[in-house]
Short mmCIF file of C-alpha atoms in Angstrom, two decimals:
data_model
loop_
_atom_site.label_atom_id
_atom_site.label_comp_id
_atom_site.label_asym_id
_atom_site.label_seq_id
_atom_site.Cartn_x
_atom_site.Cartn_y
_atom_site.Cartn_z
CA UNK A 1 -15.03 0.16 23.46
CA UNK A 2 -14.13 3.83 22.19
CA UNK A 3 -16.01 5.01 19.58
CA UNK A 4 -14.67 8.20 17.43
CA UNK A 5 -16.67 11.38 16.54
CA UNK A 6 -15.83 11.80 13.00
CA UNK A 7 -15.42 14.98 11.12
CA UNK A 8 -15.85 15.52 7.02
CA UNK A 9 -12.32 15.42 5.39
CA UNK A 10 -11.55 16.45 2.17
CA UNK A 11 -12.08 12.97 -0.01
CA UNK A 12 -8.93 13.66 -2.56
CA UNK A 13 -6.56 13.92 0.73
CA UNK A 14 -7.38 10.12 2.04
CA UNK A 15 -3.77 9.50 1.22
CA UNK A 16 -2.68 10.52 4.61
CA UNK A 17 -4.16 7.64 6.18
CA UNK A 18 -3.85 5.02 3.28
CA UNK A 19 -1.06 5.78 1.48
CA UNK A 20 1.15 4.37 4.40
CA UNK A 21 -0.03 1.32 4.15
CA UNK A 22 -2.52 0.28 6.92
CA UNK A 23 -4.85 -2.98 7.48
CA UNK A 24 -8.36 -1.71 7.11
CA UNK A 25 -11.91 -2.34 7.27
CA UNK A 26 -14.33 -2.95 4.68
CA UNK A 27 -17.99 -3.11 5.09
CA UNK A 28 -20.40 -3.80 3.11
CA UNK A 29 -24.29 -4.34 2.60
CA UNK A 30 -25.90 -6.46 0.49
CA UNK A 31 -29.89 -8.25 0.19
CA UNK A 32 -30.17 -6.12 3.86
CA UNK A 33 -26.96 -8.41 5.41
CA UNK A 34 -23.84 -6.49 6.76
CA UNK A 35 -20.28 -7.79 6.66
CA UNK A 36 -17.06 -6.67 7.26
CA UNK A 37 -13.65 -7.86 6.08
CA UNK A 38 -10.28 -7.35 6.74
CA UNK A 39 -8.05 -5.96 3.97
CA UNK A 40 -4.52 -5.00 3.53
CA UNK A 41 -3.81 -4.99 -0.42
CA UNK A 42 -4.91 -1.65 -1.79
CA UNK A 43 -3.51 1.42 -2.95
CA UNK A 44 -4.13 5.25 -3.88
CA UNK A 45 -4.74 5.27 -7.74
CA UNK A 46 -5.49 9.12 -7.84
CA UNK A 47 -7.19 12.24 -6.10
CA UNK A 48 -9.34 13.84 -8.37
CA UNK A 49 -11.61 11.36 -8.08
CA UNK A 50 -10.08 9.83 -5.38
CA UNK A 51 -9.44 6.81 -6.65
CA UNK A 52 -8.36 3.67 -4.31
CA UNK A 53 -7.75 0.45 -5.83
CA UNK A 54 -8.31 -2.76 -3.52
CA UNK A 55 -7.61 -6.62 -4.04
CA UNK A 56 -10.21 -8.57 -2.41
CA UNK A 57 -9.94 -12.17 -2.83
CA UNK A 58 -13.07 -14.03 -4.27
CA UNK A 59 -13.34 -16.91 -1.52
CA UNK A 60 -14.08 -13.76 0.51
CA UNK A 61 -17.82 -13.34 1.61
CA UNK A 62 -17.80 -9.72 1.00
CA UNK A 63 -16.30 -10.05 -2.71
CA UNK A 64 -20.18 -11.12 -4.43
CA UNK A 65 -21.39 -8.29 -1.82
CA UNK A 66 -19.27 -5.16 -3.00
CA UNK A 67 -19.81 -6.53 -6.75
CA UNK A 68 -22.84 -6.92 -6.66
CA UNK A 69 -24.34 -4.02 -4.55
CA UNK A 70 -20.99 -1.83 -6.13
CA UNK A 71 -20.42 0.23 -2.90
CA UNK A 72 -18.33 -0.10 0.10
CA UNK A 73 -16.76 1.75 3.31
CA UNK A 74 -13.01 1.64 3.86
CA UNK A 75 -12.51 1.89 7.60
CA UNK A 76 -9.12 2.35 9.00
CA UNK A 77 -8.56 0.43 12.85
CA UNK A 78 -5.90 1.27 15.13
CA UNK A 79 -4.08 -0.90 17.24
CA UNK A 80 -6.10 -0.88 20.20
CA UNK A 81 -8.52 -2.93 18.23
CA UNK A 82 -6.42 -5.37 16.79
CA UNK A 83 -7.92 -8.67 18.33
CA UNK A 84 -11.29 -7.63 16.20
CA UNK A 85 -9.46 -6.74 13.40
CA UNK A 86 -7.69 -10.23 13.42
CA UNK A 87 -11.11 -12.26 14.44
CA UNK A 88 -12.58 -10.81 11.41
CA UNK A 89 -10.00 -11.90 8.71
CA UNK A 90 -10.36 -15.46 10.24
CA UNK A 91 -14.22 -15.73 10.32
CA UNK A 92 -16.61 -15.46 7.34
CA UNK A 93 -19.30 -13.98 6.89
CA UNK A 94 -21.22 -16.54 5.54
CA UNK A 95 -21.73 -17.91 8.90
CA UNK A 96 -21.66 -15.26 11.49
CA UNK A 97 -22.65 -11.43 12.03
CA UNK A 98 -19.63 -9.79 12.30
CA UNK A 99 -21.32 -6.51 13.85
CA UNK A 100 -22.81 -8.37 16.71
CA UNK A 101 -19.66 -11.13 17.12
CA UNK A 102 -17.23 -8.56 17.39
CA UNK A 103 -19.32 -5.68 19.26
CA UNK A 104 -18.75 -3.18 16.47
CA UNK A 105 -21.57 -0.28 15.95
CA UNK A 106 -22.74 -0.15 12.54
CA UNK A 107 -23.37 3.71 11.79
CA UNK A 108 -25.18 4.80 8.89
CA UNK A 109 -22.99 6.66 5.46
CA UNK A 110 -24.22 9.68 3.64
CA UNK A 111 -23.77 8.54 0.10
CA UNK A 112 -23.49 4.46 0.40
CA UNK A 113 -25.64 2.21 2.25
CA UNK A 114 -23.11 0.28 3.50
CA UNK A 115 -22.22 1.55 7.22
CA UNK A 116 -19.64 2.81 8.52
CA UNK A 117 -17.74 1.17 11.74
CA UNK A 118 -17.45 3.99 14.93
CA UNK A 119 -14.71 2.13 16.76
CA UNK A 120 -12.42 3.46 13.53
CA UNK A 121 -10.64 6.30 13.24
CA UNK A 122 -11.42 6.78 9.65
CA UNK A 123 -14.28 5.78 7.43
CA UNK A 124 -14.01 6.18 3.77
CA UNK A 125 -17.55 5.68 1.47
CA UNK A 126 -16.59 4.51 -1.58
CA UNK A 127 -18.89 3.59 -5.00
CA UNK A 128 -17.15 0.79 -7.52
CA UNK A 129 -15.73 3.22 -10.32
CA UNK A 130 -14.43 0.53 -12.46
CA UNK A 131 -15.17 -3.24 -12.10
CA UNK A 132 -13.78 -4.38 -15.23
CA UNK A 133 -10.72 -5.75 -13.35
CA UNK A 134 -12.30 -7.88 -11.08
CA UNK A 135 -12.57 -11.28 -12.57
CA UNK A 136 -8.97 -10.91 -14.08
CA UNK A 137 -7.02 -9.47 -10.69
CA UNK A 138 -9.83 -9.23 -8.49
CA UNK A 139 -9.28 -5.91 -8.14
CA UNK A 140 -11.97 -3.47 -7.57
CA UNK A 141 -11.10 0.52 -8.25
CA UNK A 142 -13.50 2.34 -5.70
CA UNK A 143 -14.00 5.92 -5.47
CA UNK A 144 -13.93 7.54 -2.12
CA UNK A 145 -17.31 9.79 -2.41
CA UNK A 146 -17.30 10.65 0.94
CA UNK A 147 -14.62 10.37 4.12
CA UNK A 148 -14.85 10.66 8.16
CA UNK A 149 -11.80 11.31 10.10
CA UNK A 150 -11.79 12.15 13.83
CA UNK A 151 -10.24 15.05 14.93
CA UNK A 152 -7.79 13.55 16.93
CA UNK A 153 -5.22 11.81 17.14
CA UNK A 154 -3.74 13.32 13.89
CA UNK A 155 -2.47 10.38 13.48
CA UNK A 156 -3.68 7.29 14.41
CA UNK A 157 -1.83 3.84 15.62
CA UNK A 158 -2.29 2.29 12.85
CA UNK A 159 -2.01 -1.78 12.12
CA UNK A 160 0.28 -2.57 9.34
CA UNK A 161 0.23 -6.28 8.03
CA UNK A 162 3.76 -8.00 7.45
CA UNK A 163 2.40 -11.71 6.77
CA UNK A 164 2.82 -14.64 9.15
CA UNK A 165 0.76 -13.10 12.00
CA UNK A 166 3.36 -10.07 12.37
CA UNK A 167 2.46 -6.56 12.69
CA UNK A 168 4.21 -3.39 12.44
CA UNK A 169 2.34 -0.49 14.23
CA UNK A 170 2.88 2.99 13.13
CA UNK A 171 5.95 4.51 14.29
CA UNK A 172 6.45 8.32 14.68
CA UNK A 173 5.47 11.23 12.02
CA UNK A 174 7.79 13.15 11.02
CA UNK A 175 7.89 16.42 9.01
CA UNK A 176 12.19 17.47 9.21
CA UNK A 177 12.24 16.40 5.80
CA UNK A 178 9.88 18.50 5.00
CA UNK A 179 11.93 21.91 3.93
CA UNK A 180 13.88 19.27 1.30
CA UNK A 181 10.97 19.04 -0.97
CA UNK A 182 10.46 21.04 -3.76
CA UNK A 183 6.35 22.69 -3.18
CA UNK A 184 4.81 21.34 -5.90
CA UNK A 185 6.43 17.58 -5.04
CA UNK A 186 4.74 17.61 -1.56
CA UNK B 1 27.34 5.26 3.41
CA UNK B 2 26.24 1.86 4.54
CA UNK B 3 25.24 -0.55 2.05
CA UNK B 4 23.73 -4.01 2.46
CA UNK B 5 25.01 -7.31 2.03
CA UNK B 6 21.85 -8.72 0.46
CA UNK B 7 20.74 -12.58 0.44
CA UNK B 8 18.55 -14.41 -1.44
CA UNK B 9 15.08 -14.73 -0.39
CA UNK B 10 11.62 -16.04 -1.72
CA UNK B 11 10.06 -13.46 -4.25
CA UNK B 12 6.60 -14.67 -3.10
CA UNK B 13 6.96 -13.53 0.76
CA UNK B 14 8.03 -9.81 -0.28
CA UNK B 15 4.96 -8.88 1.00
CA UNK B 16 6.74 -9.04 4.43
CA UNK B 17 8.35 -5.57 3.10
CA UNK B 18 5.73 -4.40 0.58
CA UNK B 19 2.86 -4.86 2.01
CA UNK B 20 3.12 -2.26 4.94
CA UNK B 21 3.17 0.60 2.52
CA UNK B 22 6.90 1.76 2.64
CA UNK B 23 8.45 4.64 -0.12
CA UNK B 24 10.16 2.75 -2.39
CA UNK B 25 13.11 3.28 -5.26
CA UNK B 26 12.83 2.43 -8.83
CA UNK B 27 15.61 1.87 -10.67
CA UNK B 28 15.16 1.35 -14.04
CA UNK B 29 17.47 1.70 -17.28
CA UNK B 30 17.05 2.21 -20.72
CA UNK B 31 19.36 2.79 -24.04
CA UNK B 32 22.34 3.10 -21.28
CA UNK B 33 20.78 5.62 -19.42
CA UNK B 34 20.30 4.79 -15.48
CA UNK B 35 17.54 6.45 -13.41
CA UNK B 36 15.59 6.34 -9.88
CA UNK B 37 12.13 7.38 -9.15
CA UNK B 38 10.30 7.30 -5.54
CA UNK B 39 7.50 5.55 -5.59
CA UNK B 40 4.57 5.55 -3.22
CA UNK B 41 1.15 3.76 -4.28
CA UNK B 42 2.14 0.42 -5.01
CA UNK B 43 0.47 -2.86 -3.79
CA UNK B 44 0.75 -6.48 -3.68
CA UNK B 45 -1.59 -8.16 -6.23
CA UNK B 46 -0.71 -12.21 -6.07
CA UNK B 47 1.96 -14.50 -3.95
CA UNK B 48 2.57 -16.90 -6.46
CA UNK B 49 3.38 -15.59 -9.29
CA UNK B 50 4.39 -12.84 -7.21
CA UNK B 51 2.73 -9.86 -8.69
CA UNK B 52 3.23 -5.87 -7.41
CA UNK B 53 0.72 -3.24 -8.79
CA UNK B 54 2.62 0.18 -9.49
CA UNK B 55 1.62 3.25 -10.71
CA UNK B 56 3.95 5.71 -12.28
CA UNK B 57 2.99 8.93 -13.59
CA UNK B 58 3.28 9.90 -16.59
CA UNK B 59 5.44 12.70 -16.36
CA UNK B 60 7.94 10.69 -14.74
CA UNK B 61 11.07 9.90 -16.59
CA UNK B 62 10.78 6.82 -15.40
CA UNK B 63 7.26 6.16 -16.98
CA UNK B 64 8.64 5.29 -20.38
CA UNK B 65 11.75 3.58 -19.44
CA UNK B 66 10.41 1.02 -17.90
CA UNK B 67 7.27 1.08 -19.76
CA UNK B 68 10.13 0.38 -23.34
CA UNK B 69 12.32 -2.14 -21.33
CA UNK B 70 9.58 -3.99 -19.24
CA UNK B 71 11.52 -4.10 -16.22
CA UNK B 72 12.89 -2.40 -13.30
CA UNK B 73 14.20 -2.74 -9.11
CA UNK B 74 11.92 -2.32 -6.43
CA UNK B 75 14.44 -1.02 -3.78
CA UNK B 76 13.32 -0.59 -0.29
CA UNK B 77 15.11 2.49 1.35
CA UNK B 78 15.35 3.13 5.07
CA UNK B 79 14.71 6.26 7.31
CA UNK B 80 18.83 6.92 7.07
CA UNK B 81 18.53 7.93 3.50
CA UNK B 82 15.45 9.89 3.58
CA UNK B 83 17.46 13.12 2.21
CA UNK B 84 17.90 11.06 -0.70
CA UNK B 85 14.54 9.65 -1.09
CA UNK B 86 13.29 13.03 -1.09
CA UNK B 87 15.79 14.44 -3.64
CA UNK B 88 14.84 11.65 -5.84
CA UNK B 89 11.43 12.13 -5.82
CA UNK B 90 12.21 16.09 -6.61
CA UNK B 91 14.22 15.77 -9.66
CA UNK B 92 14.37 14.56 -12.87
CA UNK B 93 16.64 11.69 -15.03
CA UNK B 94 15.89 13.59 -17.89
CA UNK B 95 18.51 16.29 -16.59
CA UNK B 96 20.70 14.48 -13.87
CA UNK B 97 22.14 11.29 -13.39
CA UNK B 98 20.70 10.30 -10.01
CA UNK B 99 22.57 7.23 -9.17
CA UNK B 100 25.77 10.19 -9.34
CA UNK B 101 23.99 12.89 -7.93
CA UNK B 102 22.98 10.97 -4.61
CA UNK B 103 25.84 9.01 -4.64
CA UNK B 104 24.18 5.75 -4.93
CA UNK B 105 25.54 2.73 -6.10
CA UNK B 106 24.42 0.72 -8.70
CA UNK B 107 25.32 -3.28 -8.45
CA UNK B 108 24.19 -5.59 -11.21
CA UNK B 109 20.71 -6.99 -10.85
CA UNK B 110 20.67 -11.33 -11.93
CA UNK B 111 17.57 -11.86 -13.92
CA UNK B 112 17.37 -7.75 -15.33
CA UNK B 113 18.89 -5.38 -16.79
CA UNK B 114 18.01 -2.15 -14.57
CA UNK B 115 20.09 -2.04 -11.22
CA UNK B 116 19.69 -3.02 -7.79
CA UNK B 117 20.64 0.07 -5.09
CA UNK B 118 23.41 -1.31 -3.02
CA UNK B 119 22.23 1.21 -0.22
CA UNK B 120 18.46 -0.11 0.14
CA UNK B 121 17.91 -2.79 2.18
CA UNK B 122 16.18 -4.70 -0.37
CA UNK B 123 15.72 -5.21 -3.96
CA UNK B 124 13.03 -7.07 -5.66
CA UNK B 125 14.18 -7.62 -9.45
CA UNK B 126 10.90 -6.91 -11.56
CA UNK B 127 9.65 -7.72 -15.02
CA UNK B 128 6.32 -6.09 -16.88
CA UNK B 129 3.60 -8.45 -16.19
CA UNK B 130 1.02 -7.09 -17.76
CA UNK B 131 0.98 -3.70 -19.53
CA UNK B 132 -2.48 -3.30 -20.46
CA UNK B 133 -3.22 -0.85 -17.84
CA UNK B 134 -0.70 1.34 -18.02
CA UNK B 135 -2.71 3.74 -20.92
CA UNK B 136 -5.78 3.87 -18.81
CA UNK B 137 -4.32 3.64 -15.07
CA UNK B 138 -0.57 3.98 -15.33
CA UNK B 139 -0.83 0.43 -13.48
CA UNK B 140 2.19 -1.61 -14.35
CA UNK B 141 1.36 -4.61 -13.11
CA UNK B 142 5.02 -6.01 -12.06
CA UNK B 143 6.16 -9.67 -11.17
CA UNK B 144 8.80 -9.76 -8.60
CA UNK B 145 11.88 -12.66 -10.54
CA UNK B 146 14.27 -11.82 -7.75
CA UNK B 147 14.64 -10.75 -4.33
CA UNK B 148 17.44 -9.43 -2.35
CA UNK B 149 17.43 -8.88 1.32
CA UNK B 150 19.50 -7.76 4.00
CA UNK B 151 19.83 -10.45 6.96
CA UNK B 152 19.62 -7.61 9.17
CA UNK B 153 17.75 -5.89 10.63
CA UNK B 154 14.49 -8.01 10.79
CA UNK B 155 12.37 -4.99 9.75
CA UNK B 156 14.16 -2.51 8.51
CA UNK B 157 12.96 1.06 9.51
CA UNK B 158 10.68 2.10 6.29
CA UNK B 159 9.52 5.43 5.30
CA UNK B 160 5.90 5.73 5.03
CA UNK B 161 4.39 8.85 3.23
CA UNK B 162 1.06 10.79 4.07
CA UNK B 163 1.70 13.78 1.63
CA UNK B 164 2.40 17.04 2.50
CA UNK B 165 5.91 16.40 3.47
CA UNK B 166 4.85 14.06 6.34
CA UNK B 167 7.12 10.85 6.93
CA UNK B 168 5.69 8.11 9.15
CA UNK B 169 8.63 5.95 10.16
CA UNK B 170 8.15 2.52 10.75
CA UNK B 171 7.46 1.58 14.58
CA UNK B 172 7.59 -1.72 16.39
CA UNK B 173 6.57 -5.05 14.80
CA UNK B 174 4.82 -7.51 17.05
CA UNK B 175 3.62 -11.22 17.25
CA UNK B 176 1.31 -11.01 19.95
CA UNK B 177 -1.72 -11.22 17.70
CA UNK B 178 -0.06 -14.36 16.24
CA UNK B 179 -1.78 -16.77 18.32
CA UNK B 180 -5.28 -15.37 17.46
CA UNK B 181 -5.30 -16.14 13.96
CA UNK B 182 -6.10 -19.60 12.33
CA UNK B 183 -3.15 -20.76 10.89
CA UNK B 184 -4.55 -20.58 7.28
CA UNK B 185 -5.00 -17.16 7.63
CA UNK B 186 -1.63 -15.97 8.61
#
């Protein structure tokens, strides 16, 4: 399985590979036990901090584990992975080692222990900024502290979740509408 | 310019057009007034009631219309009007009328006040849900009342943006992963 060579990326421009909407990744570490879940509510709140706001449900395994140990890595998948990335929204945690079950390499962060995954393109470290939402909405607001992105592809087939087992994968990137935008709009 | 004959369809599956991370249009109105903001970081928070969260800036015009009416349209535009999308997003209602500057039309929403966009492929007819966050987070935290969709196509072709200027157009949906996930995770 392909692993990527990440590269630091500026943390306030994550936008460019969440903001479009992609299934991702979360992993977590808690009491010494990885896990990994499979996410696809969240959303860019801000970029200085870079501020990500994520739903995750609390029947999930890894919802006492981000609470409680208040850190996390967002990691985005492409398509070419998209048997694990279904296999690990349909197992829990609780049970099984996702790591070893699904063959993914757990790779140590800089500024969370939780790891990060190699066979994604992108790996986000992110500390809980805010938890004050969670028992209402169950909605943790992370900060992204730190961020990995390979080099290439610039941008990455991408998994994007549509409900009843149907995905959209990213189409093509486009930047002819570029010239309409005013500069400071970009 | 084509518009869509919309049908009715359940507000608590609009997550099959939400939740891949498309640009969307806000229509909104207030004291007579009209106006259309494009939105990016928005996210699906609950099926049932079916609750978006949305954050508008505030500097947008936008921000305190619907903040003072407690509703607005979630419209979901296609690649064919992204000249539009991106001279929405440049401009202001506080000096133009936008639905006659982009020559849009405006057709009567059923359960709110602010418009649907006859051009958009869908419309999701949204009332303020909870304001609480808006001082802190400019989270509005929406419930879709109504929703309008095209019968066709399937899956429309959604903008997706990654800042910068950058458009990623949505590419192919698929349901070959279907059969991998346990039906109560679908």
């Amino acid at each position: 399985m392909k692993t990527y060579d990440k590269q630091d990326f500026p943390v306030s421009n994550v936008r460019r590979f969440l903001e479009p909407g992609p299934i991702v990744l979360v992993s977590s570490v808690w009491k010494d036990k990885m896990n990994i879940m499979t996410m696809g509510w969240h959303m860019i709140m801000e970029f200085e901090p870079s501020l990500v706001g994520c739903y995750i449900w609390t029947e999930n395994h890894s919802f006492e584990m981000v609470r409680r140990s208040k850190e996390c890595v967002i990691n985005v998948p492409t398509a070419e992975i998209a048997p694990k990335v279904v296999g690990i929204g349909n197992t829990t945690g609780s049970k099984i080692d996702k790591f070893n079950k699904f063959a993914l390499t757990a790779q140590p962060a800089v500024k969370v222990k939780a790891p990060l995954i190699a066979e994604c393109f992108a790996s986000f470290e992110c500390r809980l900024a805010d938890g004050s939402l969670i028992d209402k909405y169950s909605l943790f607001i992370l900060e992204v502290v730190k961020a990995h992105v390979a080099r290439a592809p610039n941008y990455p087939r991408t998994l994007h979740y549509r409900g009843d087992g149907i995905f959209m994968i990213a189409g093509t990137n486009t930047a002819r509408y570029r010239k309409l935008f005013r500069p400071e709009m970009l």
